[in-house]
XYZ file of C-alpha atoms in Angstrom:
707
model
C 57.206 -31.303 43.016
C 55.711 -29.320 40.179
C 53.759 -31.045 37.460
C 55.052 -29.711 34.174
C 52.692 -31.168 31.558
C 50.261 -28.760 29.932
C 49.870 -26.191 32.660
C 46.582 -24.491 33.363
C 46.925 -21.104 31.709
C 46.371 -18.182 34.014
C 45.802 -14.469 33.613
C 49.388 -13.506 34.433
C 52.540 -14.738 36.092
C 52.055 -15.486 39.781
C 52.448 -12.210 41.628
C 54.371 -13.938 44.380
C 57.200 -14.388 41.935
C 57.026 -11.364 39.766
C 54.036 -10.234 37.877
C 50.373 -10.464 38.122
C 48.398 -13.622 37.949
C 48.100 -16.220 34.966
C 49.932 -19.230 36.194
C 51.191 -20.968 39.195
C 54.683 -21.505 37.935
C 57.893 -19.632 38.594
C 59.478 -17.648 35.810
C 62.095 -20.341 36.193
C 59.888 -23.414 36.229
C 62.639 -25.723 37.349
C 64.506 -23.355 39.617
C 63.560 -23.313 43.287
C 61.326 -20.387 44.052
C 63.160 -18.381 46.693
C 60.983 -17.650 49.676
C 62.151 -14.072 49.427
C 60.102 -13.387 46.327
C 56.685 -13.193 47.948
C 55.394 -9.606 47.856
C 55.766 -7.535 50.964
C 52.902 -6.507 53.159
C 51.665 -2.995 53.704
C 53.543 -2.924 56.974
C 56.913 -3.327 55.285
C 56.200 -2.010 51.820
C 54.688 1.301 50.808
C 51.313 -0.094 49.781
C 49.720 2.059 47.108
C 46.111 3.175 47.063
C 44.205 1.881 44.054
C 42.256 5.116 43.881
C 40.245 7.599 45.883
C 37.133 6.630 43.938
C 36.064 3.629 41.918
C 38.287 5.007 39.174
C 40.434 7.975 40.124
C 40.596 10.105 36.972
C 43.156 12.413 38.599
C 45.687 9.634 37.954
C 45.276 10.015 34.193
C 47.787 11.913 32.081
C 47.346 14.279 29.162
C 44.362 13.139 27.104
C 46.440 13.647 23.941
C 48.386 10.529 24.966
C 45.364 8.244 24.766
C 45.799 7.535 21.050
C 49.605 7.412 21.155
C 50.533 5.635 24.405
C 47.438 4.396 26.174
C 49.441 2.763 28.947
C 51.283 6.011 29.596
C 48.017 7.963 29.563
C 46.386 5.697 32.152
C 49.314 4.524 34.238
C 52.421 6.736 33.982
C 51.449 9.044 36.853
C 50.694 6.111 39.142
C 53.901 4.291 38.270
C 55.977 7.416 38.908
C 54.272 7.981 42.268
C 54.638 4.331 43.302
C 58.216 3.128 42.721
C 59.021 -0.535 43.109
C 59.677 -1.256 46.802
C 63.136 -2.578 47.682
C 61.758 -6.018 48.530
C 59.944 -6.421 45.201
C 60.872 -7.083 41.580
C 57.506 -5.896 40.253
C 54.993 -3.409 41.568
C 51.562 -2.701 40.149
C 47.826 -3.101 40.461
C 48.116 -6.855 40.907
C 50.707 -6.317 43.608
C 48.429 -3.980 45.522
C 45.539 -6.408 45.442
C 47.889 -9.221 46.395
C 48.980 -7.114 49.356
C 45.387 -7.059 50.553
C 45.115 -10.814 50.222
C 48.377 -11.276 52.106
C 47.243 -8.962 54.887
C 44.024 -10.972 55.215
C 45.976 -14.229 55.240
C 48.425 -12.814 57.775
C 45.572 -12.214 60.167
C 44.382 -15.782 59.673
C 47.782 -17.399 60.341
C 48.469 -15.087 63.280
C 45.183 -16.138 64.854
C 45.904 -19.773 64.098
C 49.334 -19.532 65.708
C 47.994 -17.868 68.859
C 45.303 -20.501 69.306
C 47.098 -23.585 67.974
C 47.977 -25.129 71.315
C 44.362 -25.066 72.451
C 42.816 -25.797 69.038
C 41.115 -29.090 68.277
C 43.788 -31.740 67.855
C 44.482 -32.401 64.191
C 42.362 -29.489 62.956
C 43.559 -27.375 60.043
C 43.701 -24.404 62.407
C 46.170 -26.239 64.626
C 48.269 -27.505 61.746
C 48.436 -24.093 60.080
C 49.272 -22.446 63.385
C 52.098 -24.838 64.213
C 53.459 -24.789 60.669
C 53.569 -20.993 60.677
C 55.122 -20.941 64.166
C 57.853 -23.402 63.218
C 58.735 -21.344 60.153
C 58.883 -18.113 62.170
C 61.121 -19.691 64.842
C 64.466 -18.624 63.368
C 66.272 -19.295 66.639
C 65.459 -22.986 66.335
C 66.243 -23.025 62.632
C 69.588 -21.279 63.161
C 70.479 -23.689 65.939
C 69.753 -26.626 63.635
C 71.894 -25.222 60.796
C 71.982 -27.795 58.017
C 71.491 -30.708 60.401
C 68.070 -31.522 58.810
C 69.716 -32.487 55.487
C 72.910 -34.132 56.777
C 71.464 -37.628 56.472
C 70.342 -36.945 52.893
C 73.784 -35.659 51.929
C 75.460 -38.620 53.599
C 73.158 -40.967 51.694
C 74.238 -39.385 48.413
C 77.921 -39.592 49.370
C 77.489 -43.293 50.121
C 76.297 -44.165 46.590
C 78.705 -46.550 44.871
C 76.906 -47.972 41.830
C 74.313 -47.177 39.190
C 71.957 -49.656 40.798
C 72.230 -47.864 44.137
C 71.718 -44.563 42.318
C 68.469 -45.769 40.729
C 67.247 -47.030 44.094
C 68.105 -43.669 45.681
C 66.153 -41.796 42.987
C 63.125 -44.054 43.483
C 63.186 -43.543 47.232
C 63.686 -39.800 46.879
C 60.549 -39.496 44.767
C 58.620 -41.593 47.278
C 59.488 -38.993 49.931
C 58.138 -36.212 47.723
C 61.655 -35.017 46.817
C 62.090 -36.114 43.222
C 65.244 -35.244 41.271
C 66.179 -34.917 37.571
C 62.614 -35.250 36.232
C 59.075 -34.511 37.376
C 56.377 -37.060 38.122
C 52.693 -36.586 38.822
C 49.122 -37.181 37.710
C 47.190 -35.560 34.907
C 44.345 -36.113 32.489
C 45.231 -38.386 29.577
C 45.532 -36.187 26.480
C 43.725 -38.877 24.468
C 41.117 -39.828 27.077
C 40.758 -36.864 29.416
C 38.197 -38.582 31.614
C 41.004 -40.649 33.149
C 44.051 -39.546 35.143
C 47.346 -41.121 34.142
C 50.960 -40.788 35.256
C 53.202 -38.173 33.649
C 56.982 -37.910 33.709
C 58.604 -34.808 32.303
C 61.947 -33.090 31.825
C 63.181 -31.025 34.754
C 66.240 -30.935 36.986
C 67.584 -27.452 36.196
C 68.412 -24.684 38.654
C 68.357 -21.883 36.060
C 65.176 -20.533 34.445
C 65.339 -22.099 30.969
C 67.663 -24.417 29.007
C 69.215 -21.551 27.042
C 70.629 -20.066 30.247
C 73.194 -22.887 30.114
C 74.321 -22.285 26.533
C 73.580 -18.739 25.377
C 76.604 -16.423 25.514
C 74.494 -13.545 26.824
C 73.848 -15.503 30.023
C 77.482 -16.181 30.908
C 77.449 -13.808 33.915
C 74.382 -15.554 35.320
C 76.010 -18.954 34.824
C 79.178 -17.827 36.581
C 77.141 -16.440 39.481
C 75.163 -19.673 39.684
C 78.331 -21.764 39.974
C 79.583 -19.459 42.744
C 76.229 -19.868 44.509
C 76.502 -23.664 44.347
C 80.101 -23.529 45.579
C 78.984 -21.427 48.526
C 76.324 -23.995 49.400
C 78.921 -26.772 49.344
C 81.217 -24.762 51.605
C 78.351 -24.082 54.016
C 77.783 -27.819 54.332
C 81.381 -28.629 55.216
C 83.414 -28.810 51.999
C 86.728 -26.985 51.653
C 86.758 -24.023 49.280
C 88.738 -26.004 46.689
C 86.489 -29.047 46.875
C 83.358 -26.876 46.859
C 84.494 -25.263 43.613
C 85.102 -28.652 42.019
C 81.703 -29.979 43.086
C 79.940 -26.854 41.819
C 81.657 -27.223 38.436
C 80.628 -30.882 38.231
C 77.027 -30.046 39.122
C 76.981 -27.333 36.461
C 78.377 -29.756 33.877
C 75.605 -32.230 34.686
C 72.847 -29.597 34.493
C 74.245 -28.307 31.211
C 73.954 -31.788 29.760
C 70.330 -32.000 30.881
C 69.635 -28.538 29.464
C 71.112 -29.426 26.068
C 68.666 -32.314 25.827
C 65.646 -30.394 27.129
C 62.978 -29.061 24.785
C 63.033 -25.216 24.649
C 60.230 -23.199 26.237
C 58.507 -22.206 22.974
C 58.534 -25.786 21.679
C 57.075 -26.984 24.976
C 53.888 -25.100 24.077
C 53.117 -27.857 21.579
C 50.987 -30.663 23.054
C 53.004 -33.265 21.148
C 56.040 -32.231 23.195
C 54.128 -32.590 26.453
C 52.639 -36.038 25.919
C 54.149 -39.302 24.699
C 52.170 -42.344 25.776
C 54.198 -45.484 26.360
C 53.753 -48.843 27.994
C 56.167 -49.616 30.794
C 57.970 -52.044 28.495
C 58.318 -49.359 25.799
C 59.614 -46.862 28.367
C 62.178 -49.352 29.592
C 63.531 -49.585 26.026
C 64.099 -45.810 26.094
C 65.828 -46.084 29.490
C 67.382 -49.574 29.654
C 69.363 -48.610 32.766
C 66.329 -47.284 34.655
C 63.508 -49.715 35.411
C 60.122 -48.019 35.414
C 58.510 -51.061 37.037
C 60.760 -50.565 40.046
C 60.093 -46.819 40.044
C 56.313 -47.186 40.058
C 56.469 -49.907 42.699
C 58.477 -47.585 44.949
C 55.834 -44.893 44.496
C 53.022 -47.305 45.298
C 51.455 -46.624 41.897
C 49.834 -49.174 39.621
C 50.199 -48.485 35.910
C 47.541 -50.018 33.695
C 48.025 -49.525 29.946
C 50.872 -47.067 30.242
C 51.913 -43.523 31.091
C 53.276 -40.394 29.440
C 57.051 -40.491 29.051
C 56.631 -36.960 27.860
C 60.036 -36.144 26.326
C 61.746 -39.377 25.170
C 64.886 -37.528 24.046
C 65.382 -36.119 27.546
C 64.837 -39.494 29.192
C 67.221 -41.195 26.782
C 69.899 -38.744 27.897
C 68.951 -39.311 31.545
C 69.525 -43.023 30.954
C 72.848 -42.322 29.230
C 73.955 -40.312 32.262
C 72.906 -43.169 34.558
C 75.140 -45.506 32.594
C 78.141 -43.337 31.851
C 78.377 -40.176 33.981
C 81.017 -40.500 36.728
C 79.527 -41.126 40.158
C 81.265 -37.996 41.489
C 79.357 -35.946 38.928
C 76.042 -37.497 39.946
C 76.826 -36.935 43.613
C 77.742 -33.292 43.055
C 74.536 -32.700 41.112
C 72.248 -34.440 43.599
C 73.857 -32.701 46.569
C 73.608 -29.309 44.856
C 69.903 -29.801 44.161
C 69.286 -31.142 47.684
C 70.946 -28.168 49.390
C 69.506 -25.508 47.082
C 65.984 -26.929 47.165
C 66.146 -27.080 50.980
C 67.818 -23.716 51.573
C 64.620 -21.759 52.236
C 63.733 -24.156 55.074
C 67.144 -24.082 56.774
C 69.032 -21.479 58.799
C 69.457 -17.827 57.861
C 72.812 -18.210 56.055
C 71.201 -20.660 53.614
C 68.144 -18.459 53.163
C 70.390 -15.461 52.508
C 72.595 -17.329 50.048
C 69.586 -18.428 48.041
C 68.196 -14.901 48.006
C 71.536 -13.424 46.955
C 71.465 -15.473 43.773
C 67.783 -15.919 42.888
C 66.667 -12.575 44.271
C 69.501 -10.090 43.826
C 71.557 -11.508 40.979
C 68.918 -13.139 38.820
C 65.967 -10.781 39.336
C 67.576 -7.600 40.629
C 65.640 -7.515 43.896
C 67.613 -5.365 46.394
C 66.004 -6.452 49.650
C 64.693 -9.695 51.050
C 61.099 -10.099 52.168
C 60.350 -9.997 55.910
C 60.250 -13.334 57.654
C 56.481 -13.398 58.203
C 55.935 -13.075 54.442
C 58.253 -15.956 53.743
C 56.563 -18.030 56.426
C 53.156 -17.253 54.970
C 54.509 -18.409 51.609
C 55.520 -21.683 53.242
C 52.027 -22.197 54.624
C 50.565 -21.569 51.181
C 53.008 -23.981 49.590
C 52.346 -26.738 52.102
C 48.679 -26.229 53.092
C 47.391 -23.561 50.737
C 43.961 -25.046 50.214
C 43.486 -25.468 53.971
C 44.306 -21.797 54.458
C 41.902 -21.078 51.610
C 39.111 -22.733 53.561
C 39.692 -20.260 56.395
C 40.058 -17.365 53.928
C 36.739 -18.015 52.205
C 34.877 -18.373 55.491
C 36.013 -14.921 56.602
C 36.493 -12.833 53.476
C 34.366 -14.085 50.567
C 30.669 -13.248 50.560
C 27.837 -15.153 48.849
C 26.880 -11.861 47.175
C 30.285 -11.577 45.467
C 30.013 -15.159 44.250
C 26.506 -14.596 42.858
C 27.514 -11.420 41.021
C 30.599 -13.105 39.571
C 28.467 -16.000 38.323
C 26.176 -13.499 36.588
C 29.127 -11.838 34.864
C 30.521 -15.211 33.780
C 27.201 -16.084 32.168
C 27.013 -12.770 30.320
C 30.577 -12.972 29.009
C 30.184 -16.609 27.967
C 27.047 -15.674 26.048
C 29.016 -12.963 24.260
C 31.663 -15.510 23.270
C 28.992 -17.779 21.825
C 27.611 -14.944 19.706
C 31.099 -14.098 18.455
C 31.731 -17.696 17.396
C 28.376 -17.847 15.635
C 29.119 -14.631 13.714
C 32.710 -15.357 12.643
C 33.143 -14.611 8.945
C 36.286 -16.693 8.516
C 35.193 -20.022 10.025
C 33.166 -22.711 8.280
C 29.840 -23.936 9.634
C 31.352 -27.362 10.301
C 34.124 -26.034 12.520
C 31.770 -23.557 14.201
C 29.558 -26.450 15.284
C 32.514 -28.086 17.012
C 33.672 -24.804 18.551
C 30.191 -24.229 19.949
C 30.152 -27.776 21.306
C 33.347 -26.980 23.195
C 31.831 -23.698 24.404
C 28.767 -25.546 25.708
C 30.969 -27.813 27.817
C 32.850 -25.038 29.637
C 32.648 -25.501 33.413
C 32.999 -22.173 35.278
C 34.206 -22.415 38.876
C 33.866 -19.373 41.092
C 35.630 -18.573 44.345
C 36.492 -21.924 45.899
C 36.060 -25.712 45.589
C 32.733 -27.378 46.242
C 34.485 -29.888 48.499
C 37.461 -29.067 50.704
C 40.494 -31.319 50.976
C 40.875 -33.621 53.947
C 44.168 -33.058 55.788
C 43.964 -36.113 58.042
C 47.238 -37.997 57.862
C 49.434 -34.902 57.692
C 51.392 -34.599 60.931
C 52.588 -31.093 61.807
C 54.519 -30.332 64.973
C 55.273 -27.062 66.684
C 59.044 -27.269 66.742
C 60.524 -28.646 63.493
C 60.009 -26.521 60.399
C 62.081 -28.643 58.021
C 60.355 -31.831 59.166
C 56.982 -30.144 58.736
C 57.790 -29.101 55.167
C 59.056 -32.590 54.352
C 55.888 -34.115 55.782
C 53.735 -31.734 53.741
C 55.737 -32.434 50.571
C 55.231 -36.185 50.957
C 51.567 -35.758 51.881
C 50.815 -33.561 48.851
C 52.807 -35.812 46.525
C 50.862 -38.863 47.663
C 47.601 -36.920 47.318
C 48.516 -36.127 43.722
C 49.701 -39.537 42.564
C 46.724 -41.240 44.252
C 44.662 -39.788 41.376
C 46.472 -41.973 38.819
C 44.059 -44.467 37.290
C 41.013 -42.655 38.661
C 38.379 -40.554 36.849
C 39.266 -36.898 36.285
C 37.492 -34.634 38.774
C 36.477 -31.462 36.951
C 35.674 -29.857 40.300
C 39.308 -30.085 41.355
C 41.120 -26.732 41.722
C 44.655 -25.868 40.643
C 44.735 -22.566 42.564
C 43.883 -21.611 46.101
C 40.995 -19.195 46.790
C 43.396 -16.585 48.215
C 45.349 -16.393 44.941
C 45.015 -13.172 42.947
C 44.757 -14.931 39.611
C 42.495 -16.894 37.293
C 43.108 -19.794 34.925
C 41.828 -22.091 32.199
C 42.600 -25.814 32.152
C 42.406 -27.350 28.657
C 42.318 -30.984 29.792
C 39.118 -30.523 31.796
C 37.771 -27.465 29.929
C 37.212 -25.408 33.075
C 37.521 -21.660 33.671
C 38.448 -20.816 37.251
C 38.213 -17.580 39.245
C 39.578 -17.675 42.811
C 37.882 -15.542 45.443
C 40.779 -13.116 45.893
C 40.595 -11.748 42.347
C 36.937 -10.824 42.747
C 37.857 -7.438 44.249
C 38.823 -3.973 42.910
C 40.235 -3.137 40.422
C 38.770 -6.237 38.788
C 35.367 -6.294 40.427
C 33.507 -3.780 42.554
C 29.843 -4.213 43.470
C 29.535 -0.424 43.706
C 31.049 0.239 40.295
C 29.376 1.003 36.988
C 29.156 -1.755 34.388
C 32.085 -0.441 32.358
C 34.515 -0.825 35.242
C 33.445 -4.387 35.992
C 33.399 -5.524 32.372
C 36.757 -3.855 31.694
C 38.143 -5.645 34.750
C 36.729 -9.025 35.766
C 34.672 -9.247 32.576
C 37.842 -9.116 30.494
C 39.450 -11.661 32.845
C 36.505 -14.011 32.315
C 36.752 -13.477 28.580
C 40.503 -14.025 28.741
C 40.171 -17.417 30.408
C 37.346 -18.496 28.100
C 39.443 -17.429 25.093
C 42.247 -19.704 26.286
C 39.972 -22.544 25.204
C 40.538 -21.294 21.671
C 44.148 -20.062 21.760
C 47.085 -21.750 20.012
C 47.155 -24.507 22.663
C 43.550 -24.680 23.822
C 42.320 -24.911 20.237
C 44.014 -28.307 20.018
C 41.703 -29.770 22.690
C 38.011 -30.531 22.390
C 35.200 -29.857 24.825
C 35.930 -33.044 26.736
C 39.594 -32.130 27.206
C 40.992 -34.496 24.587
C 43.900 -33.483 22.375
C 42.477 -33.853 18.882
C 41.999 -31.763 15.774
C 38.425 -30.485 15.430
C 39.321 -27.985 12.707
C 38.975 -28.175 8.945
C 42.269 -27.632 7.113
C 41.056 -24.357 5.610
C 39.878 -22.988 8.969
C 43.138 -23.970 10.642
C 45.090 -22.054 7.996
C 42.880 -19.003 8.585
C 43.447 -19.244 12.319
C 47.209 -19.563 11.943
C 47.370 -16.630 9.535
C 45.528 -14.431 12.010
C 47.541 -15.555 15.018
C 50.709 -15.076 12.963
C 49.897 -11.372 12.760
C 49.670 -11.296 16.544
C 53.082 -12.964 16.802
C 54.508 -10.264 14.535
C 52.868 -7.485 16.554
C 54.369 -8.598 19.850
C 57.730 -9.485 18.327
C 58.010 -5.778 17.604
C 57.791 -4.718 21.241
C 61.037 -3.960 23.126
C 60.307 -3.265 26.827
C 63.753 -2.106 28.035
C 65.015 1.288 26.868
C 68.621 0.380 27.683
C 68.368 -2.924 25.812
C 66.537 -2.212 22.544
C 67.840 -5.505 21.180
C 65.661 -7.480 23.635
C 62.177 -8.075 22.264
C 59.051 -9.852 23.410
C 58.877 -13.412 22.056
C 55.613 -13.397 20.118
C 55.504 -17.195 19.860
C 56.143 -17.758 23.571
C 53.453 -15.227 24.542
C 50.973 -16.091 21.790
C 48.442 -17.898 23.972
C 48.167 -15.042 26.449
C 47.996 -12.436 23.685
C 45.183 -14.332 21.945
C 43.360 -14.546 25.264
C 43.798 -10.807 25.930
C 42.499 -9.869 22.486
C 39.612 -12.312 22.556
C 38.760 -11.592 26.172
C 38.633 -7.836 25.715
C 36.448 -8.066 22.619
C 34.087 -10.498 24.313
C 33.838 -8.378 27.460
C 33.140 -5.275 25.351
C 30.258 -7.061 23.643
C 28.887 -8.175 27.015
C 29.060 -4.577 28.249
C 27.037 -3.365 25.261
C 24.375 -5.989 25.995
C 24.220 -4.856 29.623
C 23.982 -1.184 28.648
C 21.047 -1.844 26.330
C 19.116 -2.791 29.447
C 20.150 0.484 31.087
C 20.057 3.227 28.423
C 20.403 5.991 30.989
C 23.738 4.662 32.176
C 24.801 3.999 28.591
C 24.241 7.617 27.584
C 25.779 9.241 30.646
C 29.336 10.193 31.474
C 31.025 9.535 34.800
C 33.666 12.065 35.777
C 33.823 13.111 32.125
C 34.253 9.671 30.574
C 31.804 7.509 28.649
C 31.100 3.885 29.460
C 33.184 2.748 26.487
C 36.091 4.873 27.634
C 35.865 3.675 31.228
C 35.829 0.088 29.982
C 39.216 0.518 28.280
C 40.563 2.688 31.100
C 39.992 -0.079 33.625
C 41.543 -2.676 31.331
C 44.710 -0.596 31.220
C 44.594 0.061 34.968
C 44.632 -3.678 35.624
C 48.030 -3.838 33.887
C 49.615 -0.794 35.490
C 52.966 -1.411 37.063
C 56.722 -1.472 36.705
C 59.391 -4.181 36.757
C 63.114 -4.290 37.477
C 65.379 -4.646 34.463
C 66.909 -7.973 35.486
C 63.523 -9.448 36.285
C 62.215 -8.357 32.894
C 65.154 -10.093 31.217
C 64.243 -13.339 32.960
C 60.608 -13.066 31.944
C 61.415 -12.309 28.306
C 63.150 -15.700 28.249
C 60.767 -17.699 30.393
C 57.360 -16.087 30.859
C 54.461 -16.819 28.458
C 52.948 -13.433 29.404
C 53.877 -10.199 27.657
C 55.151 -7.227 29.705
C 52.393 -5.338 31.479
C 52.531 -2.142 29.442
C 52.110 -4.055 26.187
C 49.139 -5.955 27.574
C 47.527 -2.610 28.367
C 47.965 -1.489 24.748
C 48.297 -4.561 22.534
C 44.691 -5.731 22.408
C 43.032 -2.263 22.289
C 45.213 -1.215 19.357
C 43.529 -3.937 17.274
C 39.981 -2.865 18.202
C 38.038 -0.275 16.159
C 35.828 0.148 19.217
C 38.819 1.532 21.117
C 39.664 3.979 18.319
C 36.046 5.103 18.240
C 35.855 5.510 22.016
C 38.839 7.888 22.103
C 38.445 9.404 18.619
C 41.775 7.979 17.473
C 42.673 8.295 13.801
C 44.504 6.206 11.254
C 48.213 6.708 11.782
C 47.954 7.055 15.550
C 50.180 4.621 17.427
C 47.164 3.042 19.149
C 45.477 2.269 15.825
C 46.935 -0.769 14.075
C 47.122 -0.329 10.285
C 44.315 -2.107 8.451
C 46.624 -4.749 6.955
C 48.151 -5.551 10.364
C 45.034 -5.336 12.513
C 44.409 -8.658 14.227
C 40.915 -10.128 14.396
C 40.543 -13.666 15.705
C 37.576 -14.323 18.001
């Protein structure tokens, strides 16, 4: 189950699903993430070298390009020399670093598997080893076929009434296999010190609601129905009956989609939170009793919970009362089979990849089995694997240096807030109060999770994944009614990513991102500030982006702005929306543009983060005038700062994958992230002697200055 309320905002889209790091969600939040989308390892994919030196200047293009196409200047040679591997949808600097993390993790799970039988009973080493082994045992999985889900499908077929349907839904959630909507814990938007229950719209197999209605997505819809029909046939239905069930399931999902809030509108906190008492919720859904639901989950609701999208839940209730039972059964069976496919036999795995990998994202080749199995371990016991990862691969020295950089960049943000010429003193005081309450978390949690109570066996992969799903679900909902733990982590240490969480006001930097090209202990200051420094600034700036700015330093959703300052902020961010609306990433589809509103938060964070990191670099260089005045391989410190920023975003993406992300991803395409923020910075123009009229110099009336 994926909690959908206000997601922690990360540096980029999870590399395991497409791009580089800022989020732990799929490009299709509600679609099952096919196991095939985890990046390949060096052994199966042509892993690229990040550079012969700390920054390999031989990779740069013609210097005349710097002021016209900075991404092309820095990255075109590398991209041309490193085509996207057949088992990837995206390939770039994030991918390469992720490859290193995966190789390290592979060693850990291999060792765990070899030693699992003799490991301490119940230890995380034994559980990880057996989980990995059971996933890798395709002979056993193929022999089982779809036997693991036969009882679930039979239970759905046996449903005869709406009352039985409600009971089935309640019991399904209690097993960690919720359907139609999402349920989990989260900080109360109005009292962030307390965790409450959240329910939110979900239930779709395609990336976003508009995939079900927009004419341009008809081919994808048709392919999706064929995929569902194939799943029904593979579980025993005749071809004719399978087609009918697939059509019914699609009809049901289309109804849900038409009553789901679109992706851009879901950026608004008021569309993510709607507090209601249980009695009030029952009035919205008179055919679905929330008292019975919470009792089945073993959850006690005090004052109430967030029924986050009442319109969606009203339609859910309408479907409970009026949709034919055959339609419900077709939908529930389709979701059950599709959501389970990656844990079943090879034909199911292949069918899921054919649609979600090949058709939807244009990925030619499936990932090797060990990569998919490693993905399963991360999904089920990621933080346990992180405990092993940190012990072997993350040094105290790296943590200490990262903490120093965080302090320096945070100080630069404070100075910027203090010196803003467009914000009143009253609002500045509140912004600085929020700044003072930032909690940086570096590398890994202070306290590791306890995995007692999770039973993993050596010989049943599906059962292991079901056990882990239930265990993690119960771990999550056990937080309801308890104080918010700001030390809790939403990413594993082995994740190449970083994130900001507005409801606890924390900035988080997992261990795996604290490596080149982001951070290198041997590198000059410019490289580190242009890499991890900008990442730190990016996450801190999320506290003041279009979403984060609506939360205070304690994580509460309230307005701390004066009306005049809010208008100034919106005018400035509006320019950034216009800038990114103008970008069209696909040469063969010039009509497809970046959605400036969908990507606004990330674009604000890039612009703010890069400016903040630049200021922090200047402060560091004042302490080292010799380094400040010198050139390295012909480039100044200012130039190397921007060069490394662009290098972080080097990469390429398949056309179909890019189409998905333009609809669903809150991150702009990589090449525009390399260029978008620098084009608004006079310091960039000065560093490369760019002139007014150059493509990399935004006109004065369009230049965006926020933080």
